[in-house]
Tab-separated table of C-alpha atoms in Angstrom:
chain	number	residue	atom	x	y	z
A	1	MET	CA	-13.776	-56.324	50.938
A	2	THR	CA	-16.101	-56.642	53.912
A	3	GLU	CA	-17.444	-60.154	53.396
A	4	ARG	CA	-14.129	-61.620	52.401
A	5	SER	CA	-12.467	-59.966	55.339
A	6	GLY	CA	-14.490	-61.820	57.877
A	7	ILE	CA	-15.735	-58.548	59.578
A	8	ARG	CA	-19.387	-59.551	59.730
A	9	ASN	CA	-20.699	-57.297	62.521
A	10	ARG	CA	-24.402	-57.185	62.358
A	11	GLY	CA	-24.986	-54.999	65.410
A	12	PHE	CA	-26.221	-51.370	65.553
A	13	GLY	CA	-22.665	-49.998	64.915
A	14	MET	CA	-21.699	-46.715	66.609
A	15	GLY	CA	-17.943	-46.286	66.477
A	16	ALA	CA	-14.646	-47.976	65.722
A	17	CYS	CA	-11.018	-47.628	66.585
A	18	ALA	CA	-8.003	-49.429	65.065
A	19	ALA	CA	-4.702	-50.381	66.626
A	20	ASP	CA	-2.222	-53.222	66.877
A	21	PHE	CA	-3.258	-54.474	70.266
A	22	ASP	CA	-1.155	-57.654	70.277
A	23	ASN	CA	2.059	-56.025	68.848
A	24	ASP	CA	2.273	-58.411	65.815
A	25	GLY	CA	2.655	-55.564	63.362
A	26	TRP	CA	-0.873	-55.760	61.983
A	27	VAL	CA	-3.575	-53.336	62.764
A	28	ASP	CA	-6.664	-54.820	64.565
A	29	LEU	CA	-10.167	-53.335	64.828
A	30	TYR	CA	-12.617	-52.754	67.630
A	31	LEU	CA	-16.248	-51.947	66.944
A	32	THR	CA	-18.714	-50.419	69.319
A	33	ASN	CA	-22.407	-51.169	69.220
A	34	PHE	CA	-25.797	-50.661	70.797
A	35	GLY	CA	-25.270	-54.113	72.169
A	36	PRO	CA	-22.171	-56.248	72.574
A	37	ASN	CA	-18.931	-54.700	71.069
A	38	VAL	CA	-16.665	-56.781	68.904
A	39	LEU	CA	-12.768	-57.135	68.616
A	40	TYR	CA	-11.370	-58.302	65.293
A	41	ARG	CA	-7.781	-59.553	65.157
A	42	ASN	CA	-5.933	-59.009	61.941
A	43	ASN	CA	-4.809	-62.396	60.489
A	44	ALA	CA	-2.169	-60.684	58.310
A	45	ASP	CA	-3.737	-62.077	55.138
A	46	GLY	CA	-6.494	-59.536	54.473
A	47	THR	CA	-8.938	-61.289	56.881
A	48	PHE	CA	-9.915	-60.822	60.481
A	49	THR	CA	-10.986	-63.123	63.281
A	50	ASP	CA	-13.503	-62.255	66.040
A	51	VAL	CA	-11.508	-62.600	69.282
A	52	THR	CA	-13.979	-60.747	71.616
A	53	ALA	CA	-14.674	-63.757	73.790
A	54	LYS	CA	-11.060	-64.637	74.345
A	55	ALA	CA	-10.040	-61.031	74.859
A	56	VAL	CA	-12.908	-60.424	77.241
A	57	VAL	CA	-13.923	-56.979	75.793
A	58	GLY	CA	-17.458	-57.444	74.658
A	59	SER	CA	-19.178	-54.778	76.717
A	60	PRO	CA	-22.981	-55.257	76.294
A	61	LEU	CA	-23.909	-51.678	77.043
A	62	TRP	CA	-24.742	-48.955	74.537
A	63	SER	CA	-21.250	-48.089	73.548
A	64	ALA	CA	-20.471	-44.969	71.440
A	65	SER	CA	-16.788	-44.484	70.884
A	66	CYS	CA	-13.482	-46.090	71.797
A	67	ALA	CA	-9.770	-45.372	71.855
A	68	TRP	CA	-6.442	-47.136	72.308
A	69	GLY	CA	-3.638	-45.863	74.477
A	70	ASP	CA	-0.831	-47.121	76.741
A	71	ILE	CA	-1.789	-46.022	80.222
A	72	GLU	CA	1.040	-47.793	81.876
A	73	ASN	CA	3.909	-47.121	79.439
A	74	ASP	CA	4.498	-50.929	79.216
A	75	GLY	CA	4.266	-51.064	75.421
A	76	ASP	CA	0.869	-52.831	75.326
A	77	LEU	CA	-2.205	-50.796	74.092
A	78	ASP	CA	-5.094	-50.536	76.548
A	79	LEU	CA	-8.667	-49.798	75.549
A	80	PHE	CA	-11.170	-47.145	76.713
A	81	VAL	CA	-14.853	-47.539	75.728
A	82	THR	CA	-17.477	-44.764	76.212
A	83	ASN	CA	-21.009	-45.790	77.080
A	84	TYR	CA	-23.997	-43.423	76.517
A	85	VAL	CA	-27.301	-43.906	78.361
A	86	ASP	CA	-29.431	-46.733	79.738
A	87	PHE	CA	-31.840	-46.875	76.836
A	88	THR	CA	-33.126	-50.276	75.916
A	89	VAL	CA	-35.821	-51.662	73.652
A	90	ASP	CA	-37.881	-52.336	76.687
A	91	ASN	CA	-37.626	-48.833	78.247
A	92	ASN	CA	-38.085	-46.970	74.946
A	93	LYS	CA	-39.898	-43.821	76.239
A	94	TYR	CA	-42.209	-41.575	74.155
A	95	CYS	CA	-40.761	-38.134	73.417
A	96	GLY	CA	-42.257	-35.581	71.068
A	97	ASP	CA	-45.700	-34.109	70.543
A	98	HIS	CA	-48.373	-36.341	71.883
A	99	ILE	CA	-51.204	-34.159	70.442
A	100	LYS	CA	-49.931	-34.331	66.884
A	101	ASN	CA	-48.575	-37.834	67.439
A	102	VAL	CA	-45.131	-36.839	66.251
A	103	ARG	CA	-42.259	-38.757	67.938
A	104	ALA	CA	-38.773	-37.343	68.286
A	105	TYR	CA	-35.586	-38.590	69.728
A	106	CYS	CA	-35.477	-38.164	73.508
A	107	HIS	CA	-33.158	-35.630	75.096
A	108	PRO	CA	-30.331	-37.494	77.053
A	109	ASN	CA	-31.720	-36.138	80.264
A	110	VAL	CA	-34.671	-38.575	80.010
A	111	TYR	CA	-32.250	-41.548	80.655
A	112	ASN	CA	-29.578	-42.244	83.185
A	113	GLY	CA	-25.903	-42.292	82.179
A	114	LEU	CA	-23.778	-45.415	81.964
A	115	PRO	CA	-20.265	-46.024	83.221
A	116	ASP	CA	-17.411	-46.136	80.751
A	117	VAL	CA	-15.094	-49.191	80.666
A	118	LEU	CA	-11.237	-49.095	80.882
A	119	TYR	CA	-9.644	-52.384	79.746
A	120	ARG	CA	-5.917	-53.018	80.608
A	121	ASN	CA	-3.957	-55.089	78.076
A	122	ASN	CA	-2.516	-58.204	79.756
A	123	GLY	CA	-0.060	-58.702	77.014
A	124	ASP	CA	-1.337	-62.230	76.170
A	125	GLY	CA	-4.276	-61.463	73.964
A	126	THR	CA	-6.666	-60.809	76.952
A	127	PHE	CA	-7.808	-57.739	78.849
A	128	THR	CA	-9.013	-57.008	82.328
A	129	ASP	CA	-11.630	-54.599	83.173
A	130	ILE	CA	-9.955	-52.053	85.635
A	131	THR	CA	-12.629	-49.459	85.487
A	132	ARG	CA	-13.289	-49.203	89.216
A	133	GLU	CA	-9.652	-49.809	90.575
A	134	ALA	CA	-8.375	-47.244	88.096
A	135	GLY	CA	-10.822	-44.512	89.386
A	136	ILE	CA	-12.778	-44.321	86.041
A	137	TYR	CA	-16.116	-45.677	87.127
A	138	SER	CA	-18.939	-43.070	87.107
A	139	THR	CA	-22.506	-42.878	86.082
A	140	ALA	CA	-22.461	-39.092	85.914
A	141	GLY	CA	-21.472	-39.044	82.275
A	142	LYS	CA	-23.402	-39.577	79.081
A	143	ASP	CA	-20.370	-40.180	76.974
A	144	LEU	CA	-20.090	-39.943	73.202
A	145	GLY	CA	-16.435	-39.243	72.384
A	146	VAL	CA	-13.071	-40.134	73.710
A	147	VAL	CA	-9.469	-39.550	72.827
A	148	PHE	CA	-6.087	-40.172	74.623
A	149	GLY	CA	-3.618	-37.345	75.039
A	150	ASP	CA	-1.105	-35.821	77.481
A	151	TYR	CA	-2.531	-32.487	78.568
A	152	ASP	CA	0.256	-31.711	81.071
A	153	ASN	CA	3.139	-33.191	79.106
A	154	ASP	CA	4.188	-35.509	82.006
A	155	GLY	CA	4.768	-38.546	79.868
A	156	TRP	CA	1.590	-40.377	80.956
A	157	ALA	CA	-1.513	-40.882	78.750
A	158	ASP	CA	-4.498	-38.917	80.001
A	159	ILE	CA	-8.097	-39.484	78.722
A	160	TYR	CA	-10.430	-36.751	77.376
A	161	VAL	CA	-14.153	-37.605	77.258
A	162	ALA	CA	-16.922	-35.650	75.591
A	163	ASN	CA	-20.267	-35.858	77.413
A	164	ASP	CA	-23.722	-35.000	75.954
A	165	SER	CA	-25.457	-32.328	78.049
A	166	VAL	CA	-23.395	-33.070	81.169
A	167	PRO	CA	-19.964	-31.941	82.138
A	168	ASN	CA	-17.051	-33.402	80.159
A	169	PHE	CA	-14.411	-35.591	81.786
A	170	LEU	CA	-10.676	-35.328	81.857
A	171	PHE	CA	-9.084	-38.248	83.601
A	172	HIS	CA	-5.511	-37.366	84.662
A	173	ASN	CA	-3.148	-40.365	84.727
A	174	GLN	CA	-1.513	-40.519	88.121
A	175	GLY	CA	1.340	-42.716	86.903
A	176	ASN	CA	0.444	-45.623	89.179
A	177	GLY	CA	-2.410	-47.276	87.329
A	178	THR	CA	-5.116	-44.810	88.590
A	179	PHE	CA	-6.703	-41.702	87.287
A	180	LYS	CA	-8.098	-38.542	88.748
A	181	GLU	CA	-11.006	-36.657	87.080
A	182	VAL	CA	-9.894	-32.967	86.831
A	183	ALA	CA	-12.064	-31.451	84.123
A	184	VAL	CA	-13.615	-28.900	86.577
A	185	GLN	CA	-10.196	-27.812	88.027
A	186	VAL	CA	-8.630	-27.242	84.614
A	187	GLY	CA	-11.588	-25.548	83.017
A	188	MET	CA	-12.702	-28.343	80.499
A	189	ALA	CA	-15.957	-29.513	82.082
A	190	VAL	CA	-18.484	-26.874	80.830
A	191	ALA	CA	-18.755	-23.822	78.621
A	192	GLU	CA	-17.965	-20.297	79.717
A	193	GLY	CA	-21.532	-19.727	80.975
A	194	GLY	CA	-21.278	-22.669	83.341
A	195	LEU	CA	-23.501	-24.973	81.330
A	196	ALA	CA	-22.515	-28.190	79.733
A	197	LYS	CA	-22.815	-28.527	75.893
A	198	ALA	CA	-23.845	-31.546	73.925
A	199	GLY	CA	-20.419	-32.923	73.430
A	200	MET	CA	-20.080	-35.549	70.677
A	201	GLY	CA	-16.899	-35.810	68.655
A	202	ILE	CA	-13.496	-35.153	70.124
A	203	ASP	CA	-9.926	-35.000	69.221
A	204	ALA	CA	-6.622	-33.584	70.585
A	205	GLY	CA	-3.748	-32.022	68.729
A	206	ASP	CA	-1.218	-29.161	68.711
A	207	TYR	CA	-2.903	-26.978	66.070
A	208	ASP	CA	-0.736	-23.969	66.636
A	209	ASN	CA	2.615	-25.787	66.947
A	210	SER	CA	3.086	-24.438	70.450
A	211	GLY	CA	3.972	-27.722	72.069
A	212	GLN	CA	0.784	-27.715	73.940
A	213	GLU	CA	-2.094	-30.027	73.053
A	214	ALA	CA	-5.539	-28.455	72.406
A	215	VAL	CA	-8.858	-30.338	72.621
A	216	LEU	CA	-11.604	-30.124	70.011
A	217	ILE	CA	-15.173	-30.983	70.757
A	218	THR	CA	-18.224	-30.954	68.464
A	219	ASN	CA	-21.719	-30.001	69.839
A	220	PHE	CA	-25.294	-29.635	69.029
A	221	ALA	CA	-26.906	-27.249	66.522
A	222	GLY	CA	-26.938	-23.764	68.026
A	223	GLU	CA	-23.748	-24.564	70.063
A	224	GLN	CA	-20.429	-23.627	68.559
A	225	ILE	CA	-17.575	-26.112	68.351
A	226	THR	CA	-15.408	-26.025	71.374
A	227	LEU	CA	-11.652	-25.686	71.019
A	228	TYR	CA	-9.928	-25.822	74.433
A	229	ARG	CA	-6.307	-24.392	74.544
A	230	ARG	CA	-4.290	-24.529	77.647
A	231	ASP	CA	-2.806	-21.179	78.667
A	232	SER	CA	0.348	-20.376	80.783
A	233	SER	CA	-1.579	-20.765	83.998
A	234	GLY	CA	-2.328	-24.342	83.277
A	235	LEU	CA	-6.106	-23.734	82.601
A	236	PHE	CA	-7.999	-24.485	79.379
A	237	MET	CA	-9.853	-21.681	77.658
A	238	ASP	CA	-12.362	-22.068	74.832
A	239	VAL	CA	-10.637	-20.205	71.958
A	240	ALA	CA	-13.021	-21.486	69.285
A	241	ALA	CA	-14.221	-17.932	68.349
A	242	ARG	CA	-10.717	-16.424	68.398
A	243	ALA	CA	-9.486	-19.253	66.185
A	244	GLY	CA	-12.161	-18.618	63.620
A	245	ILE	CA	-14.171	-21.837	64.026
A	246	GLY	CA	-16.754	-20.822	66.461
A	247	GLY	CA	-19.155	-18.620	64.290
A	248	PRO	CA	-19.139	-20.887	61.249
A	249	SER	CA	-19.999	-24.007	63.236
A	250	GLN	CA	-22.890	-22.307	65.137
A	251	ARG	CA	-25.806	-23.659	63.016
A	252	TYR	CA	-24.441	-27.160	62.451
A	253	LEU	CA	-24.793	-30.363	64.554
A	254	GLY	CA	-21.328	-31.851	64.696
A	255	PHE	CA	-20.562	-35.540	65.152
A	256	GLY	CA	-17.032	-36.862	64.190
A	257	ALA	CA	-14.034	-34.402	64.179
A	258	PHE	CA	-10.374	-34.821	63.930
A	259	PHE	CA	-7.078	-32.868	63.455
A	260	PHE	CA	-4.967	-33.681	60.418
A	261	ASP	CA	-2.842	-31.775	57.905
A	262	ALA	CA	-4.982	-31.490	54.758
A	263	ASP	CA	-2.700	-29.444	52.715
A	264	LEU	CA	0.658	-30.838	54.056
A	265	ASP	CA	1.932	-27.454	55.200
A	266	GLY	CA	2.981	-28.539	58.648
A	267	TRP	CA	-0.027	-26.987	60.376
A	268	LEU	CA	-2.940	-29.163	61.642
A	269	ASP	CA	-6.279	-28.582	60.048
A	270	ILE	CA	-9.727	-29.619	61.250
A	271	LEU	CA	-12.329	-31.795	59.540
A	272	VAL	CA	-15.885	-32.040	61.004
A	273	ALA	CA	-18.718	-34.275	59.978
A	274	ASN	CA	-22.209	-32.773	60.512
A	275	GLY	CA	-25.781	-33.924	60.328
A	276	HIS	CA	-29.027	-33.175	62.298
A	277	ILE	CA	-30.715	-35.920	64.161
A	278	GLN	CA	-34.272	-34.725	63.426
A	279	ASP	CA	-35.388	-35.275	59.828
A	280	ASP	CA	-38.073	-32.588	59.974
A	281	VAL	CA	-35.967	-29.891	61.587
A	282	SER	CA	-36.096	-27.663	58.516
A	283	VAL	CA	-39.893	-27.371	58.907
A	284	ARG	CA	-39.596	-26.141	62.453
A	285	ASN	CA	-36.284	-24.270	62.452
A	286	SER	CA	-35.549	-21.965	59.605
A	287	GLY	CA	-32.039	-22.230	58.273
A	288	VAL	CA	-31.327	-25.659	59.711
A	289	ASP	CA	-31.403	-28.793	57.644
A	290	HIS	CA	-31.337	-32.513	58.315
A	291	ALA	CA	-28.590	-33.124	55.799
A	292	GLU	CA	-25.633	-30.790	56.560
A	293	PRO	CA	-22.253	-30.110	54.837
A	294	GLY	CA	-18.986	-30.990	56.456
A	295	LEU	CA	-16.638	-28.319	57.584
A	296	LEU	CA	-12.879	-28.141	56.759
A	297	PHE	CA	-10.804	-25.520	58.728
A	298	LEU	CA	-7.274	-24.778	57.538
A	299	GLY	CA	-4.689	-23.926	60.172
A	300	GLY	CA	-1.678	-21.664	59.790
A	301	PRO	CA	1.024	-19.754	61.786
A	302	SER	CA	-1.516	-17.105	62.962
A	303	GLY	CA	-3.309	-19.600	65.152
A	304	VAL	CA	-6.498	-18.714	63.308
A	305	LEU	CA	-8.285	-21.532	61.309
A	306	TRP	CA	-10.421	-20.665	58.447
A	307	ARG	CA	-12.959	-22.556	56.367
A	308	PRO	CA	-11.963	-22.742	52.738
A	309	SER	CA	-14.163	-21.984	49.842
A	310	ARG	CA	-14.874	-24.528	46.992
A	311	GLU	CA	-12.213	-22.777	44.939
A	312	SER	CA	-9.496	-22.857	47.477
A	313	LEU	CA	-10.129	-26.637	48.144
A	314	THR	CA	-9.487	-27.219	44.509
A	315	ARG	CA	-6.099	-25.646	44.899
A	316	LEU	CA	-5.231	-28.197	47.639
A	317	GLY	CA	-4.472	-30.776	44.986
A	318	GLY	CA	-4.979	-34.446	45.420
A	319	HIS	CA	-7.877	-33.915	47.849
A	320	GLY	CA	-10.718	-33.811	45.185
A	321	ASN	CA	-12.855	-35.937	47.496
A	322	LEU	CA	-13.042	-33.221	50.024
A	323	ARG	CA	-14.771	-30.849	47.710
A	324	TRP	CA	-18.293	-32.146	48.179
A	325	GLY	CA	-20.557	-30.020	50.498
A	326	TRP	CA	-18.280	-27.184	51.374
A	327	GLU	CA	-19.838	-23.781	51.275
A	328	THR	CA	-18.207	-20.758	49.638
A	329	VAL	CA	-17.419	-18.374	52.636
A	330	GLY	CA	-13.743	-17.484	52.022
A	331	PRO	CA	-11.204	-16.893	54.694
């Protein structure tokens, strides 16, 4: 369908997010790139039109992820775009083993971070960059993942951002068009040991049906998945190990992740897409592979998620496409 649809993005694609930004009843598509991003408007006939220039949302930075949310409760969806590091073709630094002449991807600490962008929907097909006036602007992050949520249930959309090797962000919506970054205060900035993980994918959801949103973040190989749950004191604690997803995720390098109800039992489950960035990692690190299986964790009333075996996935019914790559470990 791609050619006929008119979606002809030829950039180095990194992420995408879909929503009806113009409230015409048809879902539109925003693509993030290494290079200018693109907004495609749904023409309601199976095709899309590139409206990036008119909408003024073509950020030229290295963008990783994006998310739509209504930050002002005005009925118009606004757009948040995460930007990663200031790598360019011209400042492509050499990382790896100079003696053996083996290059590797540079650690993100080799490059400076980039500011994210918050676009306010003007309601007329255009957007305004309000990053600075909203209190979002910062070069301290090296941002890969973003999701909207409402961590304090005050009715205003907050923004969770997963950062790579630097503290995560939680932008608290003040209800007046501005945000306050509160990740440190609420316990979401770093891991228990005080160090930042390599945050990549992120999602938010009420996995234990407690009425309180939890935040899921995937990390690098050797770093367990993070599952932040807010306790009665208002602080977030990482309950990944207690919930049963910490240990099984230890060896994998997680990218995308999201909550959904795989078996339609009323409890949110977790799907994680994995894959190592170094194609020769198995030569240097026993037990770690370049190609890695995905992970599916099934939720339930105990608050503990477990990774199903190949046999139990067969019993889900109607989800045969999920069977590939799952390891047999049992509950």
